[in-house]
Short mmCIF file of C-alpha atoms and ligand atoms in Angstrom, two decimals:
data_model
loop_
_atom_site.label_atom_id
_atom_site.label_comp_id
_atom_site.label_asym_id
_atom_site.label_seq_id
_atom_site.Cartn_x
_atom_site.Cartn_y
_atom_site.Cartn_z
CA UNK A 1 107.24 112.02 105.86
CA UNK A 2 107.93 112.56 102.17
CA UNK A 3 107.28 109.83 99.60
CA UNK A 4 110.52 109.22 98.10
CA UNK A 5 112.33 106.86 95.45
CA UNK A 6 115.66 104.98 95.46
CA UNK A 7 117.40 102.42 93.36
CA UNK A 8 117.52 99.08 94.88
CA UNK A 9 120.05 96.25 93.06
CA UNK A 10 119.46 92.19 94.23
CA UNK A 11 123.71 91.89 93.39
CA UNK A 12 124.41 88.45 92.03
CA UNK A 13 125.32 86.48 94.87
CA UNK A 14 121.81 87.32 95.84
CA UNK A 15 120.39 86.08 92.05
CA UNK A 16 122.69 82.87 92.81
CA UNK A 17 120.89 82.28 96.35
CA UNK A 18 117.65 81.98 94.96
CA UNK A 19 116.62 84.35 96.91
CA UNK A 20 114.72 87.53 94.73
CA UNK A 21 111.59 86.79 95.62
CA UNK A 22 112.17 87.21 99.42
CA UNK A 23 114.07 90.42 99.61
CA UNK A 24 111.39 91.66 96.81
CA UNK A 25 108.95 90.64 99.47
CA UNK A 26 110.17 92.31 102.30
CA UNK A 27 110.61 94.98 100.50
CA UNK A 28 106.86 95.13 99.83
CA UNK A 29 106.19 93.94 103.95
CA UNK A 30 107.94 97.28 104.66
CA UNK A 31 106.54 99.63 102.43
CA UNK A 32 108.63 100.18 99.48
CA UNK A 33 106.87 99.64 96.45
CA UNK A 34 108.87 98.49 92.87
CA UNK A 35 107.60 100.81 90.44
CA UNK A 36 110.17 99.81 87.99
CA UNK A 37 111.71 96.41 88.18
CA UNK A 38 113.87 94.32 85.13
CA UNK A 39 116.58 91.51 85.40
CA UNK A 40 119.46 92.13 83.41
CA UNK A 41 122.77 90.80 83.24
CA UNK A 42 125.30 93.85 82.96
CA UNK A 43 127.75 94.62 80.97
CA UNK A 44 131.36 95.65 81.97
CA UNK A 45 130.49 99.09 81.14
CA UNK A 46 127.61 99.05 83.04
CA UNK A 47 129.23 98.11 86.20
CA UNK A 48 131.82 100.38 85.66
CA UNK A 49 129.78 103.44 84.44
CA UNK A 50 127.02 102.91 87.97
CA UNK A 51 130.15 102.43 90.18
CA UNK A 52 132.30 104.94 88.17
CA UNK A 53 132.54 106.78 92.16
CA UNK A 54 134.60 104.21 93.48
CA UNK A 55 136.99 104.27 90.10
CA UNK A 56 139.83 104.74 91.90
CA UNK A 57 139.15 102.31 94.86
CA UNK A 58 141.33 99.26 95.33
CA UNK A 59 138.44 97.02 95.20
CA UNK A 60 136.84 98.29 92.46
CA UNK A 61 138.12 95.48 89.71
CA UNK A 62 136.71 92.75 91.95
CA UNK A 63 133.23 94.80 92.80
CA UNK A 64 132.86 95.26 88.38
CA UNK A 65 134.00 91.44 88.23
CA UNK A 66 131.50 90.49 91.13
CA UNK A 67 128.58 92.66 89.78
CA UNK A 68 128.93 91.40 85.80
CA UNK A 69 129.56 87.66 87.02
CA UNK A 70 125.67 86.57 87.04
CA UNK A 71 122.24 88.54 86.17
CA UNK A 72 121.05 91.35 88.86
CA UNK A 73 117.32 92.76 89.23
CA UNK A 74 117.36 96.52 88.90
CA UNK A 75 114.27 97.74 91.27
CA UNK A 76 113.50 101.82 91.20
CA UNK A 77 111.34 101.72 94.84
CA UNK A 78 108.41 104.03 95.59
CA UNK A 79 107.49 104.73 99.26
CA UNK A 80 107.90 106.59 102.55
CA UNK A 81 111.41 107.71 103.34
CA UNK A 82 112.82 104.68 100.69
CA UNK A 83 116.27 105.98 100.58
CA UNK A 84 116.50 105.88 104.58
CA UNK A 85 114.19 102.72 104.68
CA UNK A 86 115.82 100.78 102.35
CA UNK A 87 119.07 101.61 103.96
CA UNK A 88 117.60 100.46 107.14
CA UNK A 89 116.02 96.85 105.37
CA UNK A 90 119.67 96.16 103.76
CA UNK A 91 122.12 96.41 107.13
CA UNK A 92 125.52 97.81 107.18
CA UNK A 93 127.23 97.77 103.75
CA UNK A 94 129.69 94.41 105.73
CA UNK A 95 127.75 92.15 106.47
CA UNK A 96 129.72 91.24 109.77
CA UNK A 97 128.32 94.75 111.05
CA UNK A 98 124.92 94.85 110.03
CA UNK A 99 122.13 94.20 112.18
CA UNK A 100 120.04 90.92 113.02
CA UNK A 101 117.05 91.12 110.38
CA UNK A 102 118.32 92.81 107.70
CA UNK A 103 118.85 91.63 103.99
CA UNK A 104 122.94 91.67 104.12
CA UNK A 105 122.84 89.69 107.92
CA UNK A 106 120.49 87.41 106.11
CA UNK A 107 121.92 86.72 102.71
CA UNK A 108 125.92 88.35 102.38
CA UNK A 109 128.66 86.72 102.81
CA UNK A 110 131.14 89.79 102.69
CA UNK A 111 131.82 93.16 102.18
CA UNK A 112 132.10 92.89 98.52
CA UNK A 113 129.15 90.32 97.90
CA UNK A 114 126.85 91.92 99.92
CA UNK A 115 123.79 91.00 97.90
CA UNK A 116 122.06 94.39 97.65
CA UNK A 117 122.27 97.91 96.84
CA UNK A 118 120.65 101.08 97.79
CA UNK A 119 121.05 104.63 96.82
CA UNK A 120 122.75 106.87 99.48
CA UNK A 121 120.54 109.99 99.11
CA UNK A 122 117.72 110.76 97.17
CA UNK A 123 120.11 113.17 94.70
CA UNK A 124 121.65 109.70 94.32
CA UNK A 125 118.81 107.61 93.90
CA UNK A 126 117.53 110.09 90.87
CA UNK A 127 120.61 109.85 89.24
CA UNK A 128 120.90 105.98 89.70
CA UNK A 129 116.87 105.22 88.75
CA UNK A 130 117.78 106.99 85.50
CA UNK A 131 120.50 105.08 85.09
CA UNK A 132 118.92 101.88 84.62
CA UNK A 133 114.92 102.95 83.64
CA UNK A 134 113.45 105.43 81.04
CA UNK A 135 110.46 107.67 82.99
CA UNK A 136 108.37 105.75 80.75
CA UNK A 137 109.29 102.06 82.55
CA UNK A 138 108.36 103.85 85.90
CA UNK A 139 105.07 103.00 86.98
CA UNK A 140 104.06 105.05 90.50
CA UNK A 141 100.38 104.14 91.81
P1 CMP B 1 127.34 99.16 97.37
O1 CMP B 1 126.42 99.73 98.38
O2 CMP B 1 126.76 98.53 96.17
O3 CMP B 1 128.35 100.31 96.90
C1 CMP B 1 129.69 100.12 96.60
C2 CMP B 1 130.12 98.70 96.80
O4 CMP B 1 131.49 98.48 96.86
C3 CMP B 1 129.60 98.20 98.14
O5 CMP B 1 128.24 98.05 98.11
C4 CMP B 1 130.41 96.94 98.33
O6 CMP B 1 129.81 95.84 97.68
C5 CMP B 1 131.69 97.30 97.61
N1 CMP B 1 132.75 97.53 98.59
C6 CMP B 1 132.82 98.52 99.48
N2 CMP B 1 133.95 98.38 100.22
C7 CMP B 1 134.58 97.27 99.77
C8 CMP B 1 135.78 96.62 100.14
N3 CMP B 1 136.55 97.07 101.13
N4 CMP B 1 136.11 95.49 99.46
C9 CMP B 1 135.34 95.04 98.46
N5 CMP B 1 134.17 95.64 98.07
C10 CMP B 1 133.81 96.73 98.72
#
């Protein structure tokens, strides 16, 4: 299996649960490794520049609203497989689908707040790590 990396987002629902230290931990349980990691609270423009995909979706003013409402930790994740494991630790994208165990059965109360992110495919996650973190605030070992 190929060590890959993917962008991982505790949303703020998640920040608001007190709950970054757990998901950060299972992360770690299962493998995936945070070789870059900040809190930040973002900016419209972030939220609307890292979600600029789903522009034109109808639920795109509530996800930028949602996403710039309270602070977020941006995680770039180091490990086996990350962008299929990390899929795997989070659930289905609704909570109300996604399987017992996982972060969004855990911790999301809907579709929209669904307390974490992960890249889709490891094009994706290159694009989305380099978003949020300069090479130099990467930190593989
Ligand atoms: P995420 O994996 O961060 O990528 C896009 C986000 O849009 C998704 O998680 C959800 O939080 C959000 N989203 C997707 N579908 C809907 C929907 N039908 N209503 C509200 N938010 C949605």
């Amino acid at each position: 299996m190929a060590i890959e990396r993917t962008l991982s987002i505790i949303k703020p629902d998640a920040t608001e649960k007190n709950v970054i230290g757990k998901i950060i931990a299972r992360f770690e349980e299962e493998g995936l490794r945070p070789i870059g990691i900040r809190m930040q609270h973002l900016s419209l423009s972030d939220a609307q520049g890292f979600y600029a995909v789903h522009s034109e979706r109808p639920f795109f003013g509530e996800l930028v609203e949602f996403m710039t409402r309270n602070p977020v930790v941006v995680m770039a994740l180091e490990g086996e497989n990350a962008v299929a494991k990390n899929r795997e630790i989070m659930g289905a994208t609704n909570p109300a689908d996604a399987a017992e165990g996982t972060l969004r059965k855990l911790f999301a109360s809907s579709i929209g707040e669904n307390s974490v992110h992960g890249s889709d495919s490891a094009e994706n996650a290159a694009i989305e790590i380099a978003y949020f973190f300069r090479s130099t605030e990467l930190c593989p070992r």
